[in-house]
Tab-separated table of C-alpha atoms in Angstrom:
chain	number	residue	atom	x	y	z
A	1	MET	CA	-2.587	21.535	-4.817
A	2	ALA	CA	-3.381	25.123	-3.850
A	3	TRP	CA	-1.698	26.633	-0.792
A	4	ARG	CA	-3.387	29.271	1.333
A	5	ALA	CA	-1.471	31.065	4.061
A	6	LEU	CA	-2.718	30.314	7.553
A	7	PRO	CA	-3.717	33.098	9.943
A	8	GLY	CA	-0.592	34.275	11.712
A	9	VAL	CA	1.772	32.769	9.142
A	10	ASP	CA	3.755	35.367	7.200
A	11	VAL	CA	3.915	35.338	3.425
A	12	ARG	CA	7.555	34.209	3.274
A	13	LEU	CA	6.806	31.171	5.397
A	14	ALA	CA	3.722	30.387	3.320
A	15	ASN	CA	5.751	30.627	0.118
A	16	GLY	CA	8.468	28.450	1.600
A	17	LEU	CA	5.933	25.827	2.636
A	18	ALA	CA	4.359	25.885	-0.807
A	19	ALA	CA	7.758	25.215	-2.339
A	20	LEU	CA	8.412	22.508	0.234
A	21	ILE	CA	5.140	20.737	-0.537
A	22	LEU	CA	5.929	20.798	-4.252
A	23	LEU	CA	9.400	19.409	-3.600
A	24	THR	CA	8.044	16.746	-1.286
A	25	ALA	CA	5.310	15.629	-3.724
A	26	SER	CA	7.431	13.248	-5.803
A	27	ALA	CA	5.915	11.047	-8.461
A	28	GLN	CA	7.381	7.910	-6.946
A	29	ALA	CA	6.657	6.327	-3.614
A	30	GLU	CA	10.301	6.281	-2.633
A	31	ARG	CA	10.506	10.056	-3.035
A	32	ARG	CA	13.225	9.735	-5.658
A	33	HIS	CA	14.597	12.208	-8.159
A	34	VAL	CA	16.145	10.750	-11.306
A	35	THR	CA	19.122	12.294	-13.098
A	36	ALA	CA	19.860	10.758	-16.497
A	37	LEU	CA	23.567	10.007	-16.374
A	38	ASP	CA	25.426	7.414	-18.424
A	39	THR	CA	27.407	4.654	-16.734
A	40	SER	CA	30.751	6.445	-16.798
A	41	ASN	CA	29.319	9.630	-15.302
A	42	ALA	CA	27.523	7.663	-12.617
A	43	ALA	CA	30.690	5.791	-11.714
A	44	ALA	CA	32.606	9.060	-11.532
A	45	ALA	CA	29.930	10.548	-9.277
A	46	LEU	CA	30.210	7.619	-6.907
A	47	ALA	CA	33.998	7.882	-6.930
A	48	LYS	CA	33.621	11.456	-5.734
A	49	GLY	CA	31.459	10.365	-2.849
A	50	ALA	CA	28.001	10.507	-4.322
A	51	ARG	CA	26.963	7.550	-2.195
A	52	GLU	CA	25.000	8.270	0.954
A	53	ALA	CA	26.864	10.234	3.621
A	54	PRO	CA	28.469	8.320	6.478
A	55	ARG	CA	26.172	7.911	9.423
A	56	SER	CA	28.610	9.770	11.692
A	57	LYS	CA	28.806	12.936	9.573
A	58	ASP	CA	27.949	16.147	11.410
A	59	PRO	CA	24.560	17.451	10.168
A	60	HIS	CA	25.914	20.980	9.674
A	61	GLN	CA	28.793	19.633	7.586
A	62	ALA	CA	26.357	17.562	5.557
A	63	LEU	CA	24.160	20.628	5.050
A	64	ALA	CA	27.108	22.763	3.902
A	65	GLU	CA	28.114	20.051	1.423
A	66	GLN	CA	24.539	19.843	0.190
A	67	VAL	CA	24.429	23.610	-0.440
A	68	ALA	CA	27.754	23.438	-2.302
A	69	ALA	CA	26.495	20.543	-4.440
A	70	GLU	CA	23.241	22.394	-5.212
A	71	LEU	CA	25.198	25.489	-6.256
A	72	GLU	CA	27.487	23.436	-8.496
A	73	THR	CA	24.498	21.784	-10.167
A	74	LEU	CA	22.748	25.129	-10.661
A	75	ALA	CA	25.873	26.696	-12.171
A	76	LYS	CA	26.237	23.828	-14.663
A	77	THR	CA	22.544	23.970	-15.552
A	78	VAL	CA	22.710	27.737	-16.139
A	79	ILE	CA	25.586	27.204	-18.610
A	80	ILE	CA	23.623	24.496	-20.446
A	81	VAL	CA	20.478	26.637	-20.697
A	82	ASP	CA	22.455	29.720	-21.784
A	83	THR	CA	24.034	27.647	-24.551
A	84	LYS	CA	20.602	26.483	-25.662
A	85	VAL	CA	19.344	30.094	-25.680
A	86	THR	CA	22.277	31.124	-27.901
A	87	GLU	CA	21.683	28.204	-30.262
A	88	ALA	CA	17.946	28.889	-30.363
A	89	GLU	CA	18.581	32.537	-31.229
A	90	ALA	CA	20.936	31.594	-34.075
A	91	ALA	CA	18.393	29.108	-35.431
A	92	ARG	CA	15.644	31.697	-35.099
A	93	LEU	CA	17.614	34.245	-37.140
A	94	ARG	CA	18.152	31.713	-39.921
A	95	ARG	CA	14.450	30.901	-39.996
A	96	VAL	CA	13.502	34.598	-39.907
A	97	ARG	CA	15.532	35.208	-43.067
A	98	ALA	CA	13.949	32.209	-44.798
A	99	ALA	CA	10.474	33.223	-43.650
A	100	TYR	CA	11.036	36.798	-44.801
A	101	ARG	CA	11.858	35.562	-48.289
A	102	ILE	CA	8.668	33.475	-48.311
A	103	LEU	CA	6.521	36.336	-47.052
A	104	ARG	CA	7.985	38.661	-49.694
A	105	THR	CA	7.202	36.239	-52.513
A	106	ARG	CA	5.368	37.921	-55.387
A	107	PHE	CA	4.133	36.504	-58.632
A	108	ALA	CA	6.067	37.475	-61.747
A	109	ALA	CA	4.934	40.703	-63.353
A	110	GLY	CA	2.549	40.175	-66.209
A	111	GLY	CA	1.846	36.621	-65.194
A	112	GLU	CA	-1.475	35.428	-63.915
A	113	ALA	CA	-1.271	33.108	-60.935
A	114	SER	CA	-3.545	30.096	-60.852
A	115	ASP	CA	-5.750	29.239	-57.898
A	116	VAL	CA	-3.376	26.366	-57.111
A	117	ASP	CA	-0.437	28.798	-57.024
A	118	ARG	CA	-2.315	31.159	-54.743
A	119	MET	CA	-3.246	28.363	-52.343
A	120	ALA	CA	0.308	27.026	-52.281
A	121	ASN	CA	1.665	30.510	-51.612
A	122	ALA	CA	-0.866	31.078	-48.811
A	123	ARG	CA	0.109	27.771	-47.189
A	124	ARG	CA	3.807	28.677	-47.350
A	125	ARG	CA	3.117	32.035	-45.715
A	126	ALA	CA	0.970	30.481	-42.980
A	127	ALA	CA	3.683	27.886	-42.287
A	128	ALA	CA	6.332	30.607	-42.104
A	129	ARG	CA	4.290	32.631	-39.600
A	130	LEU	CA	3.614	29.499	-37.499
A	131	LEU	CA	7.309	28.592	-37.494
A	132	LEU	CA	8.336	32.080	-36.407
A	133	GLU	CA	5.780	32.075	-33.602
A	134	ARG	CA	6.948	28.655	-32.412
A	135	ASP	CA	10.581	29.779	-32.400
A	136	ARG	CA	9.690	32.886	-30.445
A	137	SER	CA	7.788	30.854	-27.844
A	138	GLU	CA	10.570	28.292	-27.457
A	139	ARG	CA	13.222	30.963	-27.031
A	140	GLN	CA	11.076	32.757	-24.448
A	141	LEU	CA	10.674	29.529	-22.472
A	142	LEU	CA	14.444	29.019	-22.434
A	143	ALA	CA	15.042	32.631	-21.433
A	144	ASP	CA	12.516	32.336	-18.594
A	145	GLU	CA	14.146	29.107	-17.426
A	146	ALA	CA	17.577	30.753	-17.407
A	147	ALA	CA	16.226	33.692	-15.396
A	148	GLN	CA	14.621	31.354	-12.846
A	149	LEU	CA	17.837	29.370	-12.500
A	150	ARG	CA	19.867	32.535	-11.896
A	151	ALA	CA	17.356	33.699	-9.298
A	152	ALA	CA	17.554	30.309	-7.567
A	153	GLU	CA	21.352	30.476	-7.639
A	154	THR	CA	21.337	33.949	-6.082
A	155	THR	CA	18.895	32.834	-3.386
A	156	LEU	CA	20.938	29.740	-2.579
A	157	ARG	CA	24.185	31.708	-2.379
A	158	ALA	CA	22.543	34.084	0.091
A	159	ALA	CA	21.271	31.100	2.050
A	160	THR	CA	24.782	29.698	2.568
A	161	ALA	CA	25.312	32.322	5.246
A	162	GLN	CA	22.429	30.795	7.203
A	163	VAL	CA	23.992	27.337	7.486
A	164	PRO	CA	26.209	27.909	10.562
A	165	ALA	CA	23.320	29.523	12.448
A	166	ILE	CA	20.748	26.795	11.708
A	167	VAL	CA	19.683	25.079	14.926
A	168	LEU	CA	19.334	21.375	14.249
A	169	PRO	CA	18.050	18.868	16.793
A	170	GLU	CA	20.390	16.725	18.845
A	171	SER	CA	17.943	13.856	18.422
A	172	ILE	CA	14.505	13.094	16.991
A	173	LEU	CA	12.156	10.181	17.547
A	174	ARG	CA	11.539	7.514	14.974
A	175	PRO	CA	8.105	8.247	13.501
A	176	ALA	CA	7.145	4.581	13.962
A	177	LYS	CA	8.576	1.459	15.532
A	178	GLY	CA	10.474	-0.504	12.940
A	179	THR	CA	13.729	-0.958	11.068
A	180	ILE	CA	15.130	1.245	8.301
A	181	ALA	CA	14.256	-0.260	4.928
A	182	ARG	CA	15.554	2.491	2.618
A	183	ARG	CA	18.247	4.972	3.567
A	184	PHE	CA	18.941	8.586	2.606
A	185	GLY	CA	21.468	9.081	-0.177
A	186	THR	CA	22.211	8.105	-3.754
A	187	ILE	CA	22.331	4.775	-5.538
A	188	ILE	CA	22.751	3.662	-9.157
A	189	HIS	CA	19.730	1.930	-10.626
A	190	GLU	CA	20.832	-1.488	-11.862
A	191	ARG	CA	18.993	-1.392	-15.187
A	192	SER	CA	18.925	2.264	-16.223
A	193	LYS	CA	22.266	3.198	-14.591
A	194	ALA	CA	20.637	6.475	-13.531
A	195	VAL	CA	21.592	8.071	-10.226
A	196	LEU	CA	18.647	8.022	-7.828
A	197	ALA	CA	18.641	10.390	-4.857
A	198	ARG	CA	16.487	9.566	-1.858
A	199	ARG	CA	15.632	12.633	0.217
A	200	GLY	CA	14.380	10.719	3.247
A	201	ILE	CA	14.260	7.280	4.812
A	202	ASP	CA	11.658	4.522	4.907
A	203	PHE	CA	10.886	2.439	7.987
A	204	GLU	CA	9.584	-1.100	7.715
A	205	VAL	CA	6.734	-1.226	10.230
A	206	PRO	CA	3.801	-3.476	11.154
A	207	ALA	CA	0.688	-2.837	9.069
A	208	LEU	CA	-1.312	0.142	10.353
A	209	ALA	CA	1.452	0.985	12.859
A	210	GLN	CA	0.970	4.168	14.848
A	211	ALA	CA	3.007	7.178	13.633
A	212	VAL	CA	4.202	9.868	16.036
A	213	ALA	CA	5.724	13.345	15.900
A	214	PRO	CA	9.553	13.174	15.779
A	215	ALA	CA	9.896	16.417	17.800
A	216	ASP	CA	7.897	19.302	19.282
A	217	GLY	CA	6.410	21.484	16.570
A	218	VAL	CA	3.405	22.869	14.714
A	219	VAL	CA	1.445	21.127	11.956
A	220	ARG	CA	1.795	23.231	8.795
A	221	TYR	CA	0.247	20.763	6.347
A	222	ALA	CA	-1.734	17.546	6.644
A	223	GLY	CA	-3.113	15.816	3.574
A	224	PRO	CA	-2.286	13.993	0.344
A	225	MET	CA	1.269	13.945	-1.022
A	226	ARG	CA	1.676	12.559	-4.514
A	227	GLY	CA	3.525	9.257	-4.381
A	228	LEU	CA	3.555	9.274	-0.583
A	229	ASP	CA	-0.125	8.642	0.190
A	230	HIS	CA	-0.977	11.094	3.009
A	231	GLY	CA	1.504	12.961	5.140
A	232	VAL	CA	2.160	15.690	7.676
A	233	ILE	CA	4.629	18.593	7.521
A	234	LEU	CA	5.775	19.695	10.978
A	235	ASP	CA	7.513	23.020	11.620
A	236	HIS	CA	10.190	22.804	14.328
A	237	GLY	CA	11.727	26.263	14.067
A	238	ASP	CA	14.851	25.994	11.920
A	239	TYR	CA	13.805	22.773	10.244
A	240	PHE	CA	10.793	20.825	8.980
A	241	THR	CA	10.050	17.137	9.240
A	242	ILE	CA	7.792	15.284	6.827
A	243	VAL	CA	6.145	12.072	8.004
A	244	ALA	CA	4.288	10.332	5.186
A	245	LYS	CA	2.862	7.100	3.767
A	246	LEU	CA	0.101	7.525	6.318
A	247	SER	CA	-3.644	7.132	6.568
A	248	GLU	CA	-6.080	8.228	9.256
A	249	LEU	CA	-4.315	11.538	9.936
A	250	ALA	CA	-5.034	12.414	13.549
A	251	ILE	CA	-4.220	16.135	13.680
A	252	PRO	CA	-5.395	19.232	11.770
A	253	VAL	CA	-3.275	22.082	10.436
A	254	GLY	CA	-2.216	24.543	13.136
A	255	THR	CA	-2.057	21.971	15.934
A	256	ARG	CA	0.915	22.146	18.300
A	257	VAL	CA	2.366	18.705	18.877
A	258	THR	CA	4.767	17.328	21.440
A	259	ARG	CA	7.460	14.816	20.656
A	260	GLY	CA	5.817	11.412	20.596
A	261	ASP	CA	2.241	12.624	19.987
A	262	ARG	CA	0.228	10.410	17.643
A	263	ILE	CA	-0.224	11.933	14.175
A	264	GLY	CA	-1.680	9.018	12.212
A	265	ARG	CA	-1.202	5.422	11.110
A	266	ALA	CA	0.819	3.708	8.406
A	267	VAL	CA	-1.277	3.075	5.323
A	268	ARG	CA	0.646	-0.132	4.637
A	269	ALA	CA	3.931	-1.472	6.056
A	270	ARG	CA	6.130	1.597	5.476
A	271	VAL	CA	6.443	5.032	7.098
A	272	TYR	CA	8.504	7.768	5.435
A	273	LEU	CA	10.578	10.418	7.263
A	274	GLU	CA	12.270	13.457	5.765
A	275	LEU	CA	14.086	16.316	7.505
A	276	ARG	CA	14.611	19.662	5.764
A	277	ALA	CA	16.695	22.516	7.160
A	278	LYS	CA	15.230	25.956	6.408
A	279	VAL	CA	17.880	26.935	3.889
A	280	GLY	CA	16.517	28.427	0.671
A	281	PRO	CA	12.849	28.667	-0.403
A	282	GLY	CA	11.903	25.013	0.075
A	283	GLY	CA	14.614	23.965	2.494
A	284	LEU	CA	17.343	21.392	1.952
A	285	PRO	CA	17.014	17.749	2.981
A	286	ILE	CA	19.621	16.203	5.269
A	287	ASP	CA	20.013	12.638	6.472
A	288	PRO	CA	17.831	12.178	9.574
A	289	GLU	CA	19.356	8.809	10.503
A	290	PRO	CA	22.285	10.157	12.591
A	291	LEU	CA	19.746	12.144	14.650
A	292	LEU	CA	17.454	9.251	15.508
A	293	ALA	CA	17.182	8.675	19.243
A	294	ARG	CA	18.438	5.251	20.272
């Protein structure tokens, strides 16, 4: 999905929104990210408090903990990728030596090579060149991944200074009238034992229920979101809200909305809400439930 900066929107905001849209567009309707952990690791994660945050937790505290967790994950991933780069380089050197011997192969002096020998030798040389090219490409991919991870880590570390100054709302409206069906936080999938992290909450609502803006803001995106039907991204200053699983979007990009303004209708019997503080390129999600107006 291509992103084009709107008139009056600076490049940094446009880039941040592009990252946000990519993060929001999950392949599953529940907006879940799957981390393959075995049962023991998953149990340990829960023992350390990987379950959803208590409803009474201060949003700034939750945000600070989220940044710390993201940094810890990035640091571990950088180590893993660096190890893979080192291993790939060692494997590449071994293959280079083997390929060099193949490429230097010559027929014995005074002997006449048959056509079969020539064809076999040509195939060995072609395979050696292909293998070397594949190794080079794989190592470059790993090196690029490591560089991107380090850049993300640097950006996130710089963003930690923003956390205390982020202005979060005292309350936001429910995007639709209904009860919470799926909460923010992590669970362990019964069958796979993988840890699933939900970045927002789902409301059980009447079919085709009206959806409204949770707070005053500006529409930055309105359209399809993979796995979430259609949705709207609203900019509220220091944070975004995403209201999705909608149809019949009622507002175009650039529209200023007031808390409670109609923005669309539920496509079925669920409406999704996500809140992201503007920390880092795509923002960090925090639990919107403690902020819901009673």
